[in-house]
C-alpha cells in the first residue's frame, strides 16, 4: 500500500483500489516526489502541496496559542474533556479493498499502530464488495425477490468469519452480539420494503451504511487488542450534511463541529476509528455522502480537527494519471530534471473520462443578444433534476450545448421542447438537438495555467489519432480542458493524449503485410529492438497482425516476435485483407494504427487511399503507389496533406538511404531542384562496378545472380523498370507531373531475349550478346571513362530518363564499389558542387532498416520523445 496525500487536491487523478491483494509491503510515497512525506508542513513545501487545502494550519497567533493548550493536562471527566485540534491530529482513510479481508484489516492496524502521530483519526470504508451487497439487498427486497434473505445471510457470514479470524474473548462476543442485532433489524426493515415494493432514499441510506459500522468496529477492536486505547465513531452522530441533489451533499461544518466536540467529551481517545461514507441530515435522518464518499468523509473530518494532514491510503504504489482500466501501467520514480536541476514534470497531471453522456444542443439565431436564454435553459434542466457535467457556448451566442448523463437526456429534451415551443415555432430557435453516445475527456493540472501550447498539444494528439471533438470547455483558471468525443473513441482519445504528454508510452498498433525477405527482416529487427524502444524511448510498437498472400496471424495483445514464424504455422488463418485491416484498426485501446506494406504488389498499394482516409498511417518500401497512374498518386498526396494521417515511403528509392527525406528538406526550405542524377539500382551498381578488364557482361550478371543481388529473373533488373519507378517517384516529388510511360528507358535486355521462356534460358543465351556491351566499355575506357547505369530527373527540361551513361574516372559515380547507390542533387544552392548521398542501396537489412526508421519517425510525429 502507498499513502498518497495528493488525491483530494488533485481531482484529475484516479485512486486505484487493488493493493493489499498482493500483501505489498506498505510504502509511504509523496505524490510529487518519492520521499516519505510525514513531515511538518514548515519543513517541506513539496509535500504540503498534496495536503487538503482546507486543512492547512492557519499561521495566526490564535491558532498557535490554541495548539499549545492541547499539550496541557485536562480534566478527564467525560463531560468536561475539551477537543484538542491542530497539528497533533493525523487523519488516515482506508478504502474497501484495504479492509477487504481479515489479513488486510490486520495490515491496516499495523499501519495505524506504526504511525507516531500523537493523535490519529482513522476513516474506513465497508469491506470490499459489501456496499454493493447492501444495495443488492434493497433491490431484491423491493423487487419482491425472496433471495434477499439468503443474500443477507451471506453478508452476516462474511462479517462473522472475519470477526472470528480477528477477535477473541469479550471483544468477539460483543461484536457478534451487535452484528446479530443489526442483522435482525435489517431483516425486519427489508421485510417491510418487500411488502411495500419500494424503498425510500432514507431507508436505502440506512441499510447500506451498515458495512462501514461493522468494519469500523472490527478495526477498533484489533487496535485495542494490540494494547492501544481506541474508540470507534458512528459518524452519523457527528457529521451533518444537507442534501442538495440526488448525487451531492453539502457539509454543515458549524453543526458538525458542535456535535464532534460533544461526542469527544464523552469518548476521549488519542486513536479513533470512524465510519466513512455515512452521515446524518439536520433532522437526524441517516444519509450518505454518495458513492466513493469515504474520501470526502476524511477531508471533512480533517477540516473539523484542523489536522496536520489527511492521508488517503490506496492499494497500489502510486496515484494513476488516468483510469488504469483504460491506460494500463504506472511507473513510480524520481522527478526528471534537466541540466540545471529543474524539474521536467508534465504540465498535465492527469486525465479523467466520463462515459454514458449525451450532448444537448440548443441553437438558433434568435438567441444572440437576448438576455435570459441561458437562464431559461438551465432552469428547465434544474426542474428535471439533471446533472450538467459540462457547458459550452461560443461568443456568437448562436448556440448553447451541455452534457448530461444519458439516462437523464430524454427528460431534459422533452422539457426544453415544451418550454421553448413558441420560440421553436416562430423560428427564433432552430432546434433542440440530442447527440447520444458521448464521453468526456478532461485534462487536469495546476501548471497548465498560463502555459502556452497545452491546448495545442492536446488537440494535436487527438487529431493525429483521428479523433473528432464535438465540444470544448475551459475555465479561466486554465486548470482543466474538457472535450466531448464519441463514446467509441474515448479510450483511443485517452491513450493518445496520455502518451502525448509523456505520461505513458506512445503505443502503435502495427500490421505487417508481406512477411517475405524484407518483411521478415523487419520483424526480426523489431524483435531485437522492442525492449530498448520501450525503456529508453517510451515507444511501444505492437505487431497485432502479420499477413501474407495465403495466411495471416492475428493477436489481441501483440504477437510474440521471437516465434512469429512458428505461430503463423500453428495459429495462422486464411488471409483476408479486409478482416486483417479491421483487426489492426479496430483495437480501441491503442490510439494509433500503422500498416506496413513490405510487398511489391500494386493491388495492396491500391488500398492506401482508403486506409489513410480511415486514419490508418501507412509505411512502405513498395514503389507501386507513387509510381502508378498519376491521377491516383495526386489524389493520394492531396489526402495526405489534408489530414493528420501520415504516409512514409523513404525506402521506395534508396532502401535505407535518406533520399526522399533529403529531397523534401531541400524543397521545404525553399531550394530549387535543377537536376537529380544517380545510380539507383544496387544490382546494376554491382554489375558495372565489376564489369572491368576482360570480364564479360554475362559472366558478371551470373556472378551477381549467384550472390543474390538480382531478382530470380535478372531481366527484372536489367530492364531498367525498377530504376524508372524510382526516377518517376523523385520527379513527382520534385513537382513534375509525369507518367511512367513518359520516361525513356534504355533496357540492357537484348531484344531477342525479352521473350525467353525462362530465366535459365535467358542466362544461357546472354553470352551471345556480350560483344555489344564489351564494345561500349572499350570506347569508354579509351576515353578515360566508365559505364554506369543511371536515372536522371531534369527539372530544367521537365523530363526524366533511364540510360547507360559514361563518366570520367575522377567522377564520384566512378568511385563506387560493391552494390552502393549514389545520388547527386544539383540545386540553386548546390550548383557548383552537387549534394551527394551515397551508401548501400539494396539488401533486406538496409531496406528493412529504412522502413523501421520511417516507423520511428511516425512515432515521433505522434508524440514520442525525439
mmCIF file of C-alpha atoms in Angstrom, residues 218-363:
data_model
loop_
_atom_site.group_PDB
_atom_site.id
_atom_site.type_symbol
_atom_site.label_atom_id
_atom_site.label_comp_id
_atom_site.label_asym_id
_atom_site.label_seq_id
_atom_site.Cartn_x
_atom_site.Cartn_y
_atom_site.Cartn_z
ATOM 1 C CA UNK A 218 -13.725 -4.581 13.903
ATOM 2 C CA UNK A 219 -10.692 -2.378 13.233
ATOM 3 C CA UNK A 220 -11.062 -0.576 16.565
ATOM 4 C CA UNK A 221 -11.189 -3.972 18.305
ATOM 5 C CA UNK A 222 -7.982 -5.091 16.540
ATOM 6 C CA UNK A 223 -6.207 -1.866 17.553
ATOM 7 C CA UNK A 224 -7.296 -2.327 21.177
ATOM 8 C CA UNK A 225 -6.193 -5.947 21.021
ATOM 9 C CA UNK A 226 -2.673 -4.609 20.384
ATOM 10 C CA UNK A 227 -2.748 -2.611 23.618
ATOM 11 C CA UNK A 228 -3.712 0.820 22.283
ATOM 12 C CA UNK A 229 -6.693 2.709 23.666
ATOM 13 C CA UNK A 230 -9.118 3.201 20.767
ATOM 14 C CA UNK A 231 -12.739 4.290 20.392
ATOM 15 C CA UNK A 232 -14.896 3.906 17.323
ATOM 16 C CA UNK A 233 -17.200 6.592 15.979
ATOM 17 C CA UNK A 234 -20.511 6.265 14.187
ATOM 18 C CA UNK A 235 -20.163 9.450 12.124
ATOM 19 C CA UNK A 236 -23.935 9.697 11.795
ATOM 20 C CA UNK A 237 -23.779 11.093 15.345
ATOM 21 C CA UNK A 238 -21.320 13.799 14.288
ATOM 22 C CA UNK A 239 -21.281 14.572 10.591
ATOM 23 C CA UNK A 240 -24.259 16.651 9.464
ATOM 24 C CA UNK A 241 -24.868 17.317 5.786
ATOM 25 C CA UNK A 242 -27.547 18.985 3.708
ATOM 26 C CA UNK A 243 -28.545 17.034 0.588
ATOM 27 C CA UNK A 244 -28.515 19.375 -2.418
ATOM 28 C CA UNK A 245 -29.387 16.799 -5.107
ATOM 29 C CA UNK A 246 -29.592 13.057 -5.551
ATOM 30 C CA UNK A 247 -25.824 12.884 -6.033
ATOM 31 C CA UNK A 248 -24.453 15.636 -3.793
ATOM 32 C CA UNK A 249 -24.451 16.881 -0.216
ATOM 33 C CA UNK A 250 -23.022 19.968 1.496
ATOM 34 C CA UNK A 251 -21.404 19.597 4.937
ATOM 35 C CA UNK A 252 -22.780 21.718 7.764
ATOM 36 C CA UNK A 253 -19.434 22.488 9.372
ATOM 37 C CA UNK A 254 -20.817 24.544 12.273
ATOM 38 C CA UNK A 255 -23.288 21.909 13.425
ATOM 39 C CA UNK A 256 -20.808 19.083 12.784
ATOM 40 C CA UNK A 257 -18.146 20.842 14.850
ATOM 41 C CA UNK A 258 -20.524 21.228 17.780
ATOM 42 C CA UNK A 259 -21.527 17.585 17.620
ATOM 43 C CA UNK A 260 -17.895 16.477 17.320
ATOM 44 C CA UNK A 261 -16.950 18.372 20.481
ATOM 45 C CA UNK A 262 -19.906 16.848 22.304
ATOM 46 C CA UNK A 263 -19.040 13.339 21.084
ATOM 47 C CA UNK A 264 -15.374 13.714 22.035
ATOM 48 C CA UNK A 265 -16.205 14.960 25.511
ATOM 49 C CA UNK A 266 -17.931 11.625 26.133
ATOM 50 C CA UNK A 267 -15.475 9.435 24.160
ATOM 51 C CA UNK A 268 -11.984 10.917 24.578
ATOM 52 C CA UNK A 269 -9.241 8.953 22.880
ATOM 53 C CA UNK A 270 -5.990 9.523 21.047
ATOM 54 C CA UNK A 271 -6.966 6.919 18.434
ATOM 55 C CA UNK A 272 -10.421 6.979 16.880
ATOM 56 C CA UNK A 273 -11.725 4.706 14.132
ATOM 57 C CA UNK A 274 -14.683 6.238 12.289
ATOM 58 C CA UNK A 275 -17.134 5.247 9.602
ATOM 59 C CA UNK A 276 -16.672 6.769 6.195
ATOM 60 C CA UNK A 277 -19.463 7.331 3.671
ATOM 61 C CA UNK A 278 -22.321 7.792 6.156
ATOM 62 C CA UNK A 279 -23.696 10.913 7.852
ATOM 63 C CA UNK A 280 -26.991 12.424 9.021
ATOM 64 C CA UNK A 281 -29.256 15.234 7.908
ATOM 65 C CA UNK A 282 -30.041 18.158 10.268
ATOM 66 C CA UNK A 283 -33.228 16.225 11.144
ATOM 67 C CA UNK A 284 -31.041 13.261 12.293
ATOM 68 C CA UNK A 285 -32.113 11.104 9.347
ATOM 69 C CA UNK A 286 -29.324 8.741 8.218
ATOM 70 C CA UNK A 287 -27.878 9.588 4.825
ATOM 71 C CA UNK A 288 -24.690 9.007 2.849
ATOM 72 C CA UNK A 289 -22.050 11.069 1.098
ATOM 73 C CA UNK A 290 -22.889 9.041 -2.017
ATOM 74 C CA UNK A 291 -20.608 6.655 -3.895
ATOM 75 C CA UNK A 292 -16.895 6.945 -3.070
ATOM 76 C CA UNK A 293 -17.829 9.298 -0.228
ATOM 77 C CA UNK A 294 -15.263 7.976 2.256
ATOM 78 C CA UNK A 295 -12.555 10.243 0.851
ATOM 79 C CA UNK A 296 -14.961 13.150 1.380
ATOM 80 C CA UNK A 297 -15.575 11.966 4.960
ATOM 81 C CA UNK A 298 -11.844 12.012 5.671
ATOM 82 C CA UNK A 299 -11.478 15.503 4.213
ATOM 83 C CA UNK A 300 -14.384 16.880 6.258
ATOM 84 C CA UNK A 301 -13.157 15.312 9.489
ATOM 85 C CA UNK A 302 -9.649 16.544 8.801
ATOM 86 C CA UNK A 303 -11.020 20.051 8.469
ATOM 87 C CA UNK A 304 -13.016 19.725 11.711
ATOM 88 C CA UNK A 305 -9.932 18.522 13.601
ATOM 89 C CA UNK A 306 -7.690 21.088 11.815
ATOM 90 C CA UNK A 307 -5.454 18.090 11.294
ATOM 91 C CA UNK A 308 -1.854 18.300 10.173
ATOM 92 C CA UNK A 309 -2.558 16.102 7.154
ATOM 93 C CA UNK A 310 -5.038 13.753 5.549
ATOM 94 C CA UNK A 311 -3.564 10.609 4.053
ATOM 95 C CA UNK A 312 -5.577 8.656 1.522
ATOM 96 C CA UNK A 313 -4.317 5.085 1.551
ATOM 97 C CA UNK A 314 -4.650 3.108 -1.655
ATOM 98 C CA UNK A 315 -3.566 -0.356 -2.536
ATOM 99 C CA UNK A 316 -1.043 0.417 -5.281
ATOM 100 C CA UNK A 317 2.232 2.314 -5.168
ATOM 101 C CA UNK A 318 1.051 5.481 -6.831
ATOM 102 C CA UNK A 319 -1.742 7.746 -7.973
ATOM 103 C CA UNK A 320 -2.779 6.995 -11.506
ATOM 104 C CA UNK A 321 -2.785 9.775 -14.061
ATOM 105 C CA UNK A 322 -5.724 8.109 -15.839
ATOM 106 C CA UNK A 323 -8.213 5.298 -15.376
ATOM 107 C CA UNK A 324 -5.998 2.167 -15.156
ATOM 108 C CA UNK A 325 -8.674 0.134 -16.913
ATOM 109 C CA UNK A 326 -8.168 2.315 -19.979
ATOM 110 C CA UNK A 327 -4.427 3.083 -19.807
ATOM 111 C CA UNK A 328 -2.638 0.152 -18.139
ATOM 112 C CA UNK A 329 0.706 0.619 -16.450
ATOM 113 C CA UNK A 330 2.237 3.038 -13.958
ATOM 114 C CA UNK A 331 5.799 3.941 -13.056
ATOM 115 C CA UNK A 332 6.940 5.392 -9.734
ATOM 116 C CA UNK A 333 10.253 7.249 -9.962
ATOM 117 C CA UNK A 334 12.049 10.448 -9.065
ATOM 118 C CA UNK A 335 11.086 13.544 -10.993
ATOM 119 C CA UNK A 336 13.143 14.001 -14.164
ATOM 120 C CA UNK A 337 15.437 17.012 -14.114
ATOM 121 C CA UNK A 338 17.154 18.993 -16.826
ATOM 122 C CA UNK A 339 20.795 20.049 -16.858
ATOM 123 C CA UNK A 340 20.073 22.956 -14.496
ATOM 124 C CA UNK A 341 18.378 20.706 -11.980
ATOM 125 C CA UNK A 342 14.882 21.957 -12.858
ATOM 126 C CA UNK A 343 12.005 19.500 -12.817
ATOM 127 C CA UNK A 344 10.670 18.272 -16.152
ATOM 128 C CA UNK A 345 7.182 17.316 -14.968
ATOM 129 C CA UNK A 346 4.347 17.256 -17.447
ATOM 130 C CA UNK A 347 2.092 20.293 -17.197
ATOM 131 C CA UNK A 348 -0.876 17.941 -17.223
ATOM 132 C CA UNK A 349 -1.131 15.919 -14.009
ATOM 133 C CA UNK A 350 -3.841 13.559 -15.128
ATOM 134 C CA UNK A 351 -6.779 12.791 -17.392
ATOM 135 C CA UNK A 352 -10.312 11.900 -16.366
ATOM 136 C CA UNK A 353 -13.044 10.397 -18.522
ATOM 137 C CA UNK A 354 -16.801 10.220 -18.029
ATOM 138 C CA UNK A 355 -18.833 7.830 -20.165
ATOM 139 C CA UNK A 356 -22.530 7.384 -20.917
ATOM 140 C CA UNK A 357 -23.266 11.029 -21.613
ATOM 141 C CA UNK A 358 -25.350 12.870 -24.165
ATOM 142 C CA UNK A 359 -24.968 16.383 -25.528
ATOM 143 C CA UNK A 360 -27.984 18.687 -25.655
ATOM 144 C CA UNK A 361 -27.545 21.440 -28.235
ATOM 145 C CA UNK A 362 -29.944 24.410 -28.217
ATOM 146 C CA UNK A 363 -29.375 26.710 -31.174
#
